[in-house]
Amino acid sequence: MSDTHEHAAGNSVPELKQRIRELAGMLHACRLRLPNAPAEAVRELAESEERFALAVRGTNDGIWDWDIRTGKVFFSPPWKSMIGYEDDELENVFATFESHLHPDDHDRVMATLNDYLAGRIPRYAVEFRFRHKDGSWRWILARGRALRDEQGTPYRMAGSHTDVTERKHDEEELRKARRDAESANSAKSAFLANMSHEIRTPMNGVIGMSELLLGTELNETQREYLEMLKLSADSLLELLNDILDFSKIEAGKMELDAHEFDLGEVVTEITQAMGIRAFQKRLVFLHHISPEVPTRLIGDDGRLRQILVNLIGNAIKFTHKGGVTIDVSMESETADMVTLHFKISDTGIGIAPEMRESIFEAFTQAETSTSRRYGGTGLGLAICHDLVALMHGRIWVESQPGAGSTFHFTAAFGRTSGISIRPRSPRIRPVLAAQSTMKVLIVEDGHVSQLVGARMLEKRGHTVTLASNGREAIDLCARETFDAVLMDVHMPGITGYEATARIRQAEQASGRHVPIIAMTANAMKGDREKCLAAGMDDYIAKPLRSAELFQVVEQFAQRSSHPAPAQPPTAPQPPRPPTEPPPFDLEEFRESTGDEKLTRKLVAIFSEDAQKYLRKAEKSLAAGKARPLYEAAHSLKGMLGVYAAGKALKLASELCEYAHAGDLKGAHLMLDQLKSECALLGAALVGAFEPGI
C-alpha cells in the first residue's frame, strides 16, 4: 500500500467516525422532537457505519481513535495483529499503547505527542520500536491528527500505525554498507600512501643517481643509455602520480587550493615547456587568450596546469603533422566570478564517434592499440574530467578520425578585487648559482637517499652532514648549527615528526630556529599540512629533483652564516664600455631541456625552423596580411622561449603586438631586427655546442 493511501486512511477514518457521531447526535435530537425517526435518516446512518467498517477492515495499517477526555482508545484488529495479538487480548485504553513502547523510545515519543497536542509542532509523525507478543521489537511509524474545540483544546485524536520494520532493516543494511565502503576507502588510502612511499623511495635512487650521472663525463653511448633510463623512471613516476590523483578524486579527498594567479603567465609557461615536444615533431604550436579574459584570477592554477598539460600532451602525442592550438575565451561572467572556455585543437589522428564519451572514463583509451603505440594508462582524461567538475565546469570533445580533435572544457574562477589574496608558491626555476654556501643536515635512514641528496647539494657547493636516524639528528642539532635540515619523516625509532618536536622544544631555551624541511616519499592529501603542523618549515617529496631541491633549501640561504668565499680585492680597473648580453642563456637552456642529447638536437634544427617562420612572416608582410604575420611571429616566439633567447623573444613578442594591432610599418622594422637577432642566436648556439663542448 502506498504512503499516500496510508496517510489518507489514517486521516479519513477518524473524521468519518466524527461525522457519524455528529449524525447520531442530530438523529437523537430529531428523536426528541419526533415520535419516530425518518426511515431515510436511519438508512443514511447505517450506510455511514458500513463505510466506516469497510475502511477499517480494508487497510493494512492499524487504526486508532483516542478519546482524550476519557482515555479510552479504539484499536482496530489490524493494529493489534500487527504486534501479534487477537482483538480481545488487549484492553482499549491509552496505557496499552504506552506500555508497549521501547524504554529507549518512550520519552521521545511522549514528548512528540505532547508537543503536538500543545500546538508546538504542526503535525504528529514519529517512528519508534513497539513490543511484539513474541518479545521481539517492531518498528512503527505513527501518524495522527487531533480535533480541537473552539478554544483550541484537543478532545479527540485519531491516526494510524504502519509497520516499517523491513524498511528500517534495509536502512541499517545500507548504513552498514556505507560504513564498510568508508572503511574500505580508508584502507585503500592507507595502502596507496604506503605504496607511494615504498615505490618513491627506490625511485629516488634511480632518478637521483641518473641525474647525477648525467652531470659527469660520459661517452655518447653511455649518455644515450642513461637518458633512456631516466626517461623510463620519469614515466613510472608520472604513472604513480596519475594513480594517486585518481584515487584521491575517487575517494572524494581531492580539494582545490584557491589563490590569486596570472592566467597569461600560466599559459605562457605551459606553452614554453610543452613547446620542446612540439618542435621535436616539427609542429606549429600557438596559443591565444581573448582580450576580455581577466589577467588575474582566483583559483587553483596547479590543477589548471595539470588539465592543460594533459590535454596538450595528448594533442602533441597524437599529432604527426600540422599543429596544436590553445584558445582561451570568456564563457560567462558575474560580479565576482568568471567562467572561461578553453579549447585545445590539433590536426592529429582523431577519435572515433563511439569513443568520444567513454574516453573520459578511467582506464579507457581511444583505440585498443593505443597502449602499444602511444603508451599511457587511460587515467589522464578521467582525472581531467573530475578536476574540471571540481572547478564547476564540464569537458567534451569534437573530433573526426583522421581530421584532428578539439577538446573543450569550462572552468569557473573568482575575480580579484585588486588586493592579492595569497601569492601562489613560486614556480621551480633553476638558480644559476648558489648565493651562499649553506651547512645542511640530511636526516635519512636510507643509504641511497642519503647519497642522492648529499651529492646534489655538494655539487652545488654546500656542506652536508649526514644523520641516519632521529636520535642522531637531535644530538647533532644540539651540538652544531645548521642552515637547514632535510628531515625524512618515516624512520625507525624516533620518526621525523618526533625529532622535529624535540628540536623545537630545545630551541625554546636557546632562542634559535633551524629551518626543517620534511623529506618524504608520501604524496597523499594532507601530508604537507601534517608536516607543517608538526613544526617543519617546508616540504619536499621524493624522488628528489635537483632544481626543486635547490629551490626549497636555498630559500633559507639568507639566514646562512656561511657566505660564499669573497674574491680578493683587486686594483681598480678603468670602466669598460657596456657589452651586449649573449643571445641566449646557456645554463637555462640546458636546464630547461634536462637532456644533453635533446639540447644538441634542438641546436641542430634551430636555423631551419627559425628560417621557416621568418620566411612566412616576410611573405605575410609583403602581402599585407596581418593575421598570418601574427601567427608566424607567435610560433617563432614560442620557439625562442625554448632556447632561453631573451632578446630575440622580446623582439618576437613586439612583432606579435604590431601584427595584432595591424601596424605593418612598425612590424617591418621589428622583423628586420628579429632576423638579425636570430642570425646571431644561430651562430651562438652552434658555437656553444661545437664538438667537444
XYZ file of C-alpha atoms in Angstrom:
693
model
C 0.000 0.000 0.000
C 1.434 3.427 -0.909
C 2.338 6.016 1.656
C -0.348 8.330 0.249
C -3.012 5.680 0.812
C -1.717 5.013 4.300
C -1.850 8.679 5.189
C -5.281 9.091 3.684
C -6.599 6.114 5.618
C -5.110 7.410 8.838
C -6.717 10.838 8.386
C -10.126 9.917 6.871
C -11.242 7.264 9.355
C -11.443 9.463 12.493
C -13.102 12.238 10.503
C -15.628 9.693 9.235
C -16.286 8.477 12.774
C -16.667 12.044 13.987
C -19.156 12.718 11.226
C -21.083 9.578 12.188
C -21.229 10.751 15.783
C -22.448 14.170 14.650
C -25.137 12.498 12.556
C -26.052 10.298 15.518
C -26.387 13.407 17.688
C -28.567 15.058 15.118
C -30.690 11.923 14.895
C -31.036 11.793 18.687
C -32.163 15.402 18.668
C -34.670 14.589 15.997
C -35.990 11.718 18.051
C -36.590 14.085 20.917
C -38.754 16.190 18.630
C -40.329 13.412 16.581
C -42.005 10.249 17.862
C -40.439 8.154 15.083
C -37.168 8.775 13.234
C -37.494 9.161 9.461
C -36.583 5.984 7.562
C -34.239 7.982 5.265
C -32.132 9.181 8.243
C -31.895 5.669 9.650
C -30.729 4.331 6.262
C -28.048 7.065 5.852
C -26.726 6.332 9.327
C -26.495 2.605 8.560
C -24.631 3.292 5.303
C -22.142 5.570 7.110
C -21.446 2.906 9.710
C -20.970 0.323 6.945
C -18.468 2.584 5.098
C -16.521 3.119 8.317
C -16.354 -0.629 8.982
C -15.123 -1.271 5.416
C -12.435 1.421 5.745
C -11.118 -0.104 8.956
C -11.072 -3.644 7.563
C -9.660 -2.650 4.173
C -6.398 -1.077 5.317
C -3.242 -2.919 6.310
C -2.451 -0.163 8.760
C -3.540 -0.267 12.335
C -6.200 2.371 13.072
C -6.579 4.034 16.449
C -9.054 6.581 17.787
C -8.344 8.161 21.158
C -10.900 9.959 23.322
C -8.547 12.277 25.160
C -11.071 13.195 27.826
C -11.862 9.618 28.889
C -8.541 7.956 27.987
C -10.329 5.239 26.023
C -8.860 4.237 22.669
C -10.290 2.247 19.809
C -7.561 -0.064 18.443
C -8.538 -1.745 15.173
C -7.969 -5.515 14.805
C -5.062 -4.897 12.339
C -3.479 -2.578 14.948
C -3.444 -5.451 17.434
C -2.487 -8.194 14.963
C 0.447 -6.049 13.823
C 2.058 -6.844 17.175
C 0.766 -10.410 17.416
C -2.488 -10.044 19.435
C -6.091 -11.003 18.837
C -8.764 -8.344 19.104
C -9.886 -9.381 22.615
C -6.367 -9.766 24.062
C -5.600 -6.071 24.563
C -7.540 -3.518 26.579
C -8.672 -0.437 24.636
C -7.013 2.182 26.865
C -4.132 4.613 26.300
C -1.962 2.704 28.782
C -1.897 -0.234 26.326
C -0.082 1.947 23.776
C 2.321 3.424 26.295
C 3.228 0.082 27.902
C 4.356 -1.400 24.561
C 6.847 1.399 23.758
C 10.545 0.550 23.863
C 12.071 2.060 27.035
C 14.659 3.960 24.984
C 11.945 5.474 22.775
C 9.261 6.174 25.433
C 10.256 9.684 26.496
C 10.906 10.855 22.934
C 7.524 9.609 21.665
C 5.579 11.083 24.604
C 7.371 14.418 24.195
C 6.459 14.497 20.484
C 2.815 13.699 21.293
C 2.614 16.380 23.997
C 4.268 18.981 21.727
C 1.687 18.261 19.015
C -1.282 18.444 21.377
C 0.062 21.701 22.826
C 0.390 23.163 19.316
C 4.189 23.491 19.437
C 4.645 21.340 16.313
C 2.291 21.287 13.293
C 1.959 17.548 12.805
C 2.273 14.259 14.657
C 4.514 11.717 12.938
C 7.035 9.647 14.838
C 8.917 6.345 14.500
C 9.553 4.046 17.441
C 10.047 0.434 18.475
C 6.940 -1.441 19.636
C 6.987 -4.714 21.582
C 5.539 -7.749 19.768
C 3.746 -10.531 21.635
C 6.679 -12.863 20.939
C 9.053 -10.444 22.684
C 10.659 -9.019 19.538
C 10.560 -5.342 18.622
C 8.792 -3.970 15.567
C 9.497 -0.536 14.091
C 6.286 1.509 13.811
C 5.526 4.757 12.029
C 2.698 6.540 13.855
C 0.789 9.421 12.298
C -2.244 11.184 13.673
C -4.427 14.227 13.770
C -6.376 15.894 16.590
C -9.800 17.528 16.672
C -9.965 20.683 18.788
C -12.818 22.677 20.314
C -13.424 26.405 19.856
C -10.727 27.222 22.426
C -8.194 25.041 20.557
C -8.182 22.313 23.197
C -7.847 18.828 21.677
C -10.610 16.425 22.648
C -10.078 13.587 20.175
C -7.124 12.265 18.223
C -7.013 9.512 15.620
C -4.432 8.080 13.279
C -2.633 5.017 12.007
C 0.278 2.687 12.750
C 2.409 1.411 9.852
C 4.905 -1.417 10.288
C 8.216 -0.099 8.839
C 10.461 -2.814 10.293
C 11.530 -4.034 6.876
C 12.398 -0.515 5.734
C 14.375 0.156 8.901
C 16.221 -3.104 8.365
C 17.071 -2.040 4.802
C 18.253 1.364 6.050
C 20.508 -0.278 8.618
C 21.938 -2.560 5.932
C 22.589 0.499 3.790
C 24.301 2.288 6.677
C 26.435 -0.773 7.321
C 27.345 -0.971 3.643
C 28.284 2.726 3.710
C 30.437 2.215 6.798
C 32.104 -0.760 5.141
C 32.719 1.301 1.991
C 34.207 4.161 4.003
C 36.373 1.692 5.876
C 37.493 0.190 2.570
C 38.275 3.654 1.214
C 40.340 4.436 4.305
C 42.181 1.136 3.933
C 42.768 1.892 0.246
C 44.094 5.370 1.054
C 46.436 3.899 3.649
C 47.571 1.277 1.159
C 48.205 3.915 -1.513
C 50.164 6.044 0.931
C 52.323 3.041 1.805
C 52.650 2.087 -1.853
C 53.658 5.639 -2.698
C 56.316 5.569 -0.009
C 57.645 2.136 -0.982
C 57.844 2.964 -4.699
C 59.120 6.517 -4.387
C 61.978 5.556 -2.080
C 63.805 3.335 -4.618
C 62.799 5.725 -7.414
C 64.598 8.453 -5.524
C 67.772 6.460 -6.037
C 67.077 5.706 -9.711
C 66.135 9.247 -10.746
C 68.586 10.982 -8.442
C 71.552 8.890 -9.473
C 70.600 9.228 -13.153
C 70.575 12.981 -12.787
C 73.936 12.957 -11.018
C 75.479 10.690 -13.634
C 74.211 12.880 -16.470
C 76.263 15.677 -14.968
C 79.519 13.699 -15.330
C 81.779 12.989 -18.291
C 80.120 10.311 -20.429
C 80.622 8.995 -23.922
C 77.739 9.188 -26.386
C 76.538 5.602 -25.841
C 76.615 5.910 -22.049
C 74.685 9.174 -22.186
C 72.083 7.684 -24.516
C 71.528 4.671 -22.252
C 71.365 6.850 -19.158
C 68.874 9.242 -20.715
C 66.655 6.280 -21.642
C 66.901 5.046 -18.051
C 65.897 8.442 -16.667
C 63.060 8.755 -19.172
C 61.682 5.375 -18.078
C 61.904 6.385 -14.416
C 60.131 9.675 -15.137
C 57.360 7.780 -16.947
C 56.959 5.460 -13.969
C 56.706 8.440 -11.620
C 54.088 10.047 -13.868
C 52.082 6.811 -13.798
C 52.292 6.690 -10.000
C 51.118 10.295 -9.718
C 48.150 9.574 -12.004
C 47.094 6.588 -9.894
C 47.350 8.605 -6.673
C 45.419 11.537 -8.125
C 42.690 9.263 -9.452
C 42.399 7.518 -6.103
C 42.127 10.825 -4.233
C 39.383 12.017 -6.575
C 37.551 8.688 -6.354
C 37.659 8.835 -2.543
C 36.406 12.433 -2.542
C 39.635 13.682 -0.966
C 40.758 15.930 -3.791
C 40.359 19.604 -2.890
C 41.246 22.748 -4.807
C 43.764 25.245 -3.434
C 42.317 28.597 -4.497
C 44.575 31.667 -4.622
C 45.346 34.542 -6.933
C 47.334 33.794 -10.082
C 48.183 35.205 -13.511
C 46.449 33.263 -16.295
C 48.739 34.612 -19.013
C 51.783 33.516 -17.062
C 50.345 30.027 -16.592
C 49.559 29.564 -20.288
C 52.914 31.012 -21.394
C 54.911 28.768 -19.060
C 52.999 25.696 -20.240
C 53.477 26.506 -23.922
C 57.185 27.097 -23.408
C 57.581 23.821 -21.527
C 55.465 21.799 -23.973
C 56.941 23.627 -26.939
C 60.041 21.414 -26.807
C 57.935 18.352 -27.639
C 56.123 20.223 -30.412
C 59.344 21.465 -32.035
C 60.809 17.980 -31.887
C 57.915 16.850 -34.099
C 58.049 19.983 -36.297
C 54.543 21.022 -35.184
C 53.168 24.555 -35.178
C 52.244 25.417 -31.589
C 50.055 28.506 -30.996
C 48.103 29.962 -28.101
C 45.665 32.856 -27.838
C 43.850 34.449 -24.886
C 40.917 36.709 -25.756
C 41.323 40.338 -24.601
C 38.151 40.222 -22.471
C 39.588 37.438 -20.273
C 40.857 38.913 -16.954
C 44.590 38.628 -16.383
C 44.378 37.960 -12.647
C 42.063 35.234 -11.356
C 41.395 33.327 -8.142
C 41.546 29.545 -8.429
C 43.841 26.534 -8.319
C 46.412 27.233 -11.030
C 48.235 23.994 -10.178
C 45.234 21.850 -11.125
C 44.554 24.061 -14.157
C 48.129 23.390 -15.292
C 47.550 19.672 -14.783
C 44.484 19.719 -17.050
C 46.189 21.786 -19.733
C 49.423 19.777 -19.687
C 47.458 16.534 -20.010
C 45.315 17.756 -22.913
C 48.213 19.487 -24.707
C 50.465 16.485 -24.156
C 47.836 14.211 -25.720
C 47.382 16.599 -28.638
C 51.121 16.630 -29.369
C 51.404 12.868 -28.860
C 48.641 12.041 -31.340
C 49.582 14.677 -33.944
C 52.239 13.878 -36.536
C 51.918 16.903 -38.830
C 50.226 20.266 -38.657
C 49.953 21.787 -35.230
C 48.300 22.341 -31.871
C 46.414 25.477 -30.816
C 45.276 26.676 -27.388
C 42.447 29.203 -27.219
C 41.002 30.785 -24.066
C 37.814 32.852 -24.206
C 35.090 34.127 -21.894
C 32.112 31.787 -21.429
C 30.115 33.821 -18.891
C 30.632 36.219 -16.010
C 29.035 37.635 -12.879
C 30.106 40.362 -10.495
C 32.534 38.094 -8.656
C 33.009 35.023 -10.902
C 34.071 34.288 -14.463
C 33.693 31.047 -16.396
C 36.351 30.521 -19.055
C 36.205 28.310 -22.135
C 39.440 26.514 -23.030
C 39.931 24.836 -26.423
C 42.885 22.618 -27.327
C 42.783 21.811 -31.040
C 45.072 19.528 -33.025
C 45.394 18.088 -36.525
C 46.090 14.571 -35.299
C 44.617 11.114 -35.714
C 41.166 11.999 -34.338
C 38.751 9.907 -32.286
C 36.052 7.515 -33.476
C 32.456 8.705 -32.711
C 31.682 5.736 -30.450
C 34.675 6.552 -28.234
C 34.031 10.257 -27.618
C 32.154 9.774 -24.344
C 33.968 6.746 -22.966
C 37.455 8.297 -23.235
C 36.664 10.295 -20.086
C 36.159 7.069 -18.135
C 39.008 5.561 -16.116
C 41.362 3.137 -17.879
C 39.769 3.856 -21.269
C 41.736 4.742 -24.383
C 40.611 5.894 -27.789
C 41.687 2.669 -29.513
C 42.718 -0.755 -28.383
C 46.185 -0.371 -29.854
C 46.879 2.889 -28.046
C 48.692 1.281 -25.142
C 51.122 -0.329 -27.557
C 51.564 2.573 -29.994
C 51.408 5.571 -27.713
C 51.599 4.360 -24.109
C 49.548 5.639 -21.186
C 47.125 4.227 -18.650
C 43.894 5.863 -19.768
C 43.674 7.759 -16.458
C 44.666 11.216 -17.698
C 41.334 12.217 -19.241
C 39.377 10.695 -16.339
C 41.396 12.880 -13.958
C 40.817 15.919 -16.193
C 37.079 15.171 -16.204
C 36.909 15.104 -12.403
C 39.168 18.143 -11.919
C 37.002 20.145 -14.323
C 33.937 19.086 -12.320
C 35.626 20.370 -9.154
C 36.071 23.685 -10.987
C 32.288 23.760 -11.678
C 32.824 23.168 -15.388
C 32.413 20.454 -17.984
C 34.629 18.815 -20.585
C 33.819 17.416 -24.025
C 35.460 16.650 -27.345
C 34.712 17.256 -31.019
C 36.612 15.001 -33.379
C 36.664 13.116 -36.648
C 39.016 10.192 -37.367
C 41.953 11.468 -39.405
C 40.846 15.104 -39.142
C 42.025 16.050 -35.671
C 40.316 16.767 -32.364
C 39.260 19.746 -30.295
C 38.971 19.238 -26.545
C 36.799 21.830 -24.793
C 36.467 22.474 -21.094
C 34.992 25.239 -18.993
C 36.110 26.260 -15.513
C 34.926 28.869 -13.017
C 37.313 31.276 -11.310
C 36.945 34.127 -8.863
C 37.584 37.710 -9.817
C 40.295 39.612 -7.983
C 39.467 42.713 -6.021
C 42.788 44.353 -6.766
C 44.151 43.082 -3.440
C 46.242 39.937 -3.553
C 44.546 37.100 -1.690
C 47.617 34.924 -1.327
C 50.527 34.629 -3.734
C 50.952 31.193 -5.145
C 54.075 29.211 -4.463
C 56.864 30.254 -6.827
C 57.398 28.055 -9.830
C 60.537 25.969 -9.577
C 63.159 27.608 -11.751
C 66.792 26.593 -11.660
C 69.052 29.059 -9.852
C 72.197 29.603 -11.868
C 74.487 29.718 -8.874
C 74.121 29.362 -5.131
C 74.326 32.767 -3.455
C 75.994 31.364 -0.343
C 77.439 28.120 0.924
C 75.000 26.501 3.302
C 75.584 23.945 6.008
C 72.865 21.311 5.580
C 71.992 18.316 7.760
C 70.354 15.391 5.938
C 68.459 13.029 8.256
C 67.697 9.853 6.298
C 67.815 6.161 7.178
C 68.192 5.032 3.556
C 71.761 4.997 2.246
C 70.733 5.660 -1.370
C 68.582 8.657 -0.429
C 71.427 9.958 1.734
C 73.827 9.701 -1.173
C 71.480 11.336 -3.694
C 70.665 14.334 -1.514
C 74.251 14.791 -0.366
C 75.781 14.615 -3.840
C 73.260 17.071 -5.306
C 73.907 19.638 -2.588
C 77.680 19.111 -2.547
C 77.888 19.633 -6.314
C 76.021 22.856 -5.656
C 78.778 23.928 -3.260
C 77.034 23.285 0.046
C 78.442 21.406 3.050
C 76.448 18.312 4.035
C 76.321 16.361 7.303
C 74.510 13.024 7.443
C 72.388 11.501 10.208
C 70.868 8.030 9.926
C 68.032 8.424 12.462
C 66.098 10.884 14.560
C 68.283 10.435 17.655
C 71.429 11.412 15.737
C 69.622 14.445 14.315
C 68.606 15.661 17.781
C 72.158 15.247 19.098
C 73.754 16.964 16.079
C 71.360 19.922 16.269
C 72.203 20.300 19.964
C 75.963 20.410 19.239
C 76.145 22.221 15.896
C 74.448 24.997 13.973
C 72.902 24.186 10.589
C 71.380 26.474 7.996
C 68.767 23.868 7.055
C 67.762 20.314 7.954
C 66.325 17.864 5.441
C 64.296 15.532 7.659
C 62.974 12.182 6.472
C 59.535 11.687 8.008
C 59.371 7.892 8.289
C 62.342 6.417 10.144
C 62.584 3.534 12.595
C 62.727 4.519 16.236
C 62.316 8.268 16.510
C 60.365 9.489 13.483
C 60.943 12.780 11.718
C 57.893 14.255 13.433
C 59.184 13.318 16.885
C 62.714 14.522 16.112
C 61.326 17.869 14.924
C 59.236 18.249 18.100
C 62.292 17.630 20.303
C 64.476 20.027 18.294
C 61.796 22.712 18.555
C 61.465 22.105 22.291
C 65.228 22.543 22.750
C 65.143 25.758 20.697
C 62.758 27.384 23.157
C 65.646 27.727 25.578
C 68.287 28.752 23.040
C 66.105 31.120 21.022
C 67.376 29.640 17.747
C 65.283 28.280 14.896
C 66.745 25.935 12.310
C 64.679 25.553 9.123
C 63.486 21.934 8.908
C 62.326 20.640 5.537
C 60.246 17.463 5.523
C 61.600 14.940 3.036
C 59.131 12.120 2.425
C 58.071 9.641 -0.189
C 54.429 10.088 0.842
C 52.386 12.124 -1.593
C 48.808 11.834 -0.362
C 46.487 14.682 0.544
C 47.304 16.169 3.922
C 50.942 15.029 4.067
C 52.278 18.551 3.510
C 49.838 20.049 6.026
C 50.755 17.392 8.578
C 54.451 18.211 8.216
C 53.878 21.961 8.609
C 51.630 21.357 11.618
C 54.452 19.332 13.217
C 56.695 22.410 13.225
C 58.511 21.923 9.931
C 59.135 24.888 7.635
C 58.626 23.286 4.220
C 58.073 20.016 2.419
C 59.703 18.217 -0.499
C 58.541 14.905 -1.947
C 60.762 12.117 -3.143
C 62.150 11.375 -5.636
C 64.350 14.442 -5.302
C 64.871 16.680 -8.323
C 67.908 18.943 -8.168
C 66.131 22.133 -9.275
C 63.346 21.673 -6.733
C 65.777 20.658 -4.008
C 67.911 23.776 -4.542
C 64.828 25.990 -4.620
C 63.448 24.623 -1.350
C 66.758 24.539 0.538
C 68.211 27.827 -0.720
C 65.136 29.854 0.200
C 66.685 29.792 3.684
C 70.089 30.938 2.422
C 69.611 34.472 3.765
C 69.894 33.027 7.259
C 73.151 31.334 6.371
C 76.247 32.361 8.256
C 78.478 30.810 5.600
C 78.705 33.300 2.729
C 80.422 32.243 -0.413
C 84.178 32.954 -0.318
C 84.827 36.540 -1.269
C 87.196 37.303 -4.082
C 90.455 39.007 -3.080
C 90.452 42.754 -3.667
C 91.878 43.859 -6.939
C 93.204 47.143 -8.177
C 90.588 49.476 -9.632
C 90.038 48.929 -13.319
C 89.093 51.601 -15.804
C 85.407 51.489 -16.752
C 84.628 49.252 -19.667
C 82.120 50.041 -22.337
C 78.835 48.170 -21.815
C 78.700 44.857 -23.612
C 75.712 43.288 -25.269
C 74.218 40.331 -23.359
C 74.693 36.962 -25.051
C 71.910 35.934 -27.473
C 70.823 33.105 -25.162
C 71.321 31.775 -21.634
C 73.309 28.581 -21.998
C 72.675 27.278 -18.471
C 68.953 27.986 -18.552
C 68.677 26.343 -21.980
C 70.393 23.205 -20.686
C 68.316 23.153 -17.520
C 65.035 23.577 -19.424
C 65.676 20.561 -21.648
C 67.322 18.423 -18.964
C 68.753 16.215 -21.666
C 72.060 16.842 -23.439
C 71.096 14.802 -26.484
C 67.834 16.718 -26.858
C 69.682 20.005 -26.341
C 72.050 19.286 -29.208
C 69.168 18.151 -31.405
C 67.350 21.441 -30.786
C 70.509 23.327 -31.716
C 70.760 21.350 -34.949
C 67.209 22.202 -36.047
C 67.200 25.852 -34.934
C 68.239 27.512 -38.197
C 65.833 25.510 -40.334
C 62.848 26.162 -38.072
C 63.678 29.833 -37.491
C 64.038 30.495 -41.220
C 60.728 28.745 -41.893
C 58.849 31.132 -39.600
C 60.822 34.176 -40.725
C 60.055 33.439 -44.374
C 56.369 33.024 -43.552
C 56.453 36.373 -41.736
C 58.165 38.089 -44.670
C 55.674 36.632 -47.139
C 52.703 37.710 -44.996
C 54.146 41.185 -44.556
C 54.709 41.568 -48.297
C 51.089 40.540 -48.916
C 49.856 42.967 -46.265
C 48.193 40.184 -44.239
C 48.385 40.877 -40.518
C 46.807 37.637 -39.264
C 49.290 35.218 -40.927
C 52.082 37.568 -39.818
C 50.853 37.305 -36.230
C 50.715 33.503 -36.423
C 54.262 33.278 -37.789
C 55.582 35.668 -35.129
C 53.684 33.809 -32.412
C 55.163 30.459 -33.495
C 58.633 31.967 -33.544
C 58.053 33.457 -30.098
C 57.171 30.058 -28.657
C 60.228 28.511 -30.279
C 62.601 31.184 -28.942
C 61.280 30.621 -25.420
C 62.602 27.065 -25.611
C 66.101 28.377 -26.377
C 66.160 30.867 -23.465
C 66.846 33.617 -26.012
C 65.756 36.708 -24.088
C 66.362 39.467 -26.637
C 65.010 37.505 -29.613
C 61.980 36.510 -27.545
C 61.311 40.173 -26.707
C 61.579 41.181 -30.369
C 59.203 38.366 -31.406
C 56.708 39.490 -28.730
C 56.821 43.050 -30.040
C 56.356 41.802 -33.608
C 53.251 39.933 -32.388
C 51.914 43.170 -30.909
C 52.496 45.129 -34.122
C 50.821 42.395 -36.170
C 47.885 42.163 -33.757
C 47.400 45.937 -33.995
C 47.656 45.841 -37.811
C 50.692 48.187 -37.795
C 52.573 46.715 -40.765
C 55.083 49.576 -40.940
C 56.202 49.012 -37.372
C 56.122 45.250 -37.970
C 58.528 45.671 -40.910
C 61.133 47.425 -38.753
C 60.695 44.874 -35.970
C 61.041 41.931 -38.372
C 64.360 43.279 -39.645
C 65.714 43.425 -36.078
C 64.367 39.949 -35.334
C 66.082 38.490 -38.418
C 69.404 39.938 -37.329
C 68.993 38.670 -33.779
C 68.046 35.163 -34.974
C 71.180 35.075 -37.111
C 73.295 35.977 -34.054
C 71.437 33.393 -31.971
C 72.010 30.647 -34.537
C 75.735 31.350 -34.607
C 75.926 31.472 -30.818
C 74.136 28.123 -30.494
C 76.453 26.435 -32.972
C 79.495 27.938 -31.257
C 78.352 26.818 -27.804
C 77.735 23.240 -28.894
C 80.640 22.546 -31.183
C 82.027 19.000 -30.832
C 83.853 18.662 -27.529
C 81.994 21.473 -25.813
